[in-house]
Amino acid sequence: MIDQFALSQALDLLFSSFTPWLWVIPGLLIGLVFGSIPGLQISMAMAVFLPVTFSMDFLQAMLFLTSIFTGGAYGGGVTAILMNIPGSSSSIATAFDGYPMARQGKHNEALGLGLAASVVGAFVGYILLMLLIQPLAAFVLKIGPLEMVVVVLWGLTLIATLNDSSMAKGLLAGFFGLMLSQIGMSTTGVMRTSVGMPYLIDGLPVVPAMIGIFAAAELLRLRGETYLVQNEAQRDISFGRILKGAGETFKYPGVLIRGSLLGAVIGAIPGVGSSVANLVSYGEAKRTSKTPERFGKGAPEGVVAAESANSSSEGGSMTALLALGIPGGAATAVLLAAFSFHNIIGGPSFIRNQTDVVYSIILGNLGQVLLLAVLGLLSLRLLGLVVRVPLSYLVPSVLAMCAWGGYGITGTIAGPLTVAGFAALGWLMRRNNYPVAATVIGLLLGRMMEGELVRTMQISGGNPLRYMLERPIALVLFIIMLLVLVGAPALKALKRRRQARAEV
Amino acid sequence: MTGKFYATHAALIGIILAISGFITWSAVDARASLDNLVVVAPVASVIALLAVILVAVTLLKPAPTPAEGEAGEAQAKDPGIWGDMLMLAGFGVFCYALTKVGFDLATFLFVWAGVVMSGGKGWWQPPLYAAIFTAALVYGFGSLFPYPMLTLVL
């Protein structure tokens, strides 16, 4: 599976001089900053710093841009944990348990858990990429709209599990998100309502909506309190406790490995990636847990599942780029731009003729992951200081940043207004115990779902079920999904009934 | 019918139904074909069904115990609700004003008012903090935007 000669050449390329590594630490720091500020996107950071790479050689440029990618993926999780603001859609599930942990004064442990899970996840993702780049590329080529429908459906099933007290409320919130995703022009070009705003022709901007519904609504709820962590003794940023949290990650090896594998596979699917990976991984961790009722209230496994999946999906997303020359998302599209600037075209010939460069990119990323562990630990002390800021100053400041972030994403008034509208919706939903995350998941996946469903209907001639029999990957995925969603709970219920009967 | 249906819950369900109804109408009006309604139609039906279930469940719920009743009443009469709504309205005005009066002025006024409303003490600390924060946002955050940004003073 590994070309030994190319591997030794890759090691030579990477370690014969310090030049390729020169920009890795700045890149990780840029990524951490962009990832942790709501509204600044990783892809935006990569695009802003793309011109800097024009004077670099190809490998140096790749390591710099991918280090922004790596740092940003973790930075998004930091704000999700500390302030319930997912820096990007790939950190939504991190907030579910990370933020409750922070409110309980376990912010050090949560940050440590997130960092360790991210490092392990990214490591697993890149190792898999190195070992399986060719079979994974073949797998990606076999992914069609029906397979995407099944994966998106899997992500959507999380909606039903988000509210323990009332499933109807969770479902209503999720379906309302799906409905909101239908604003603007349809995937087939039919102009539906844009609510009188030409800016919404492409639909509601998801990230500003997510910032508004998560952050602004939560900040309003905090308004009457003094600090994020009420107990003064627990407000410290403790290196020891962060390390303890990082060590705790390895108490959940099953969750960690499953999250990393799910992330790598789902991340490899172009257009789906880390946004769905973290949701599926979180949902699976909750479903298979012996104590699912702890999820959403500060369960460490929740943070591990989400962070391992979104970080390993980075390795997965590089599969399509390196092996097929297809960008799976905005960030990999910027990487593709850097490829073309250096006259390199990703694809089978790139892997065949320049295997050493491919290996050096992957090995360089593994090195970055280790550097992220060190840099993350050092920066957490600084980022964690947010728990010591009085809420009377923190709440209006972060609210203002949320609105600015909305503008930063859209470049029009639609961004800040979306943040404001969703802040009001989120406030109303939280007051009545509706899970706001379900609405975001619906909004995020609705448009993807519609496009893939329409394509599936067209390809299958209106008979998707018969078509599924011709698509082995979709069929296997669908059967696994059914087994996980219906089979496993039914088996558990049967066992419980038998046990109860035996006791009687 | 003994359960209580609080005003904010009624408002939320009303908003969900109104927006969903409008989007459905607009989609059907644009083109009533399968490819255009493949998500809208089933989702609208489920939303309507869930709304009916939620209203019925809430209204038919057995009478709350005295303790639950008091908690519910306390939530309904929560004095913080007006403060939250005022802050929300202020936030909405701030978001709208960003591109009208300038990002700097709107941010300065919002942060100042927000700090005071959230319990910030002293007469000079909130405006000083708001000014420093606004300058940091304009020259830091704003410089990273790839779009033009209207400012009045800075």
XYZ file of C-alpha atoms in Angstrom, chain A residues 483 486-498:
14
model
C -29.595 -1.622 11.853
C -33.967 0.382 14.461
C -32.171 -2.933 14.984
C -29.917 -1.983 17.909
C -32.661 -0.302 20.020
C -35.066 -3.194 19.256
C -32.429 -5.711 20.351
C -31.804 -3.733 23.539
C -35.542 -3.589 24.311
C -35.847 -7.343 23.683
C -32.931 -8.063 26.035
C -34.446 -5.816 28.718
C -37.812 -7.595 28.392
C -36.177 -11.013 28.653
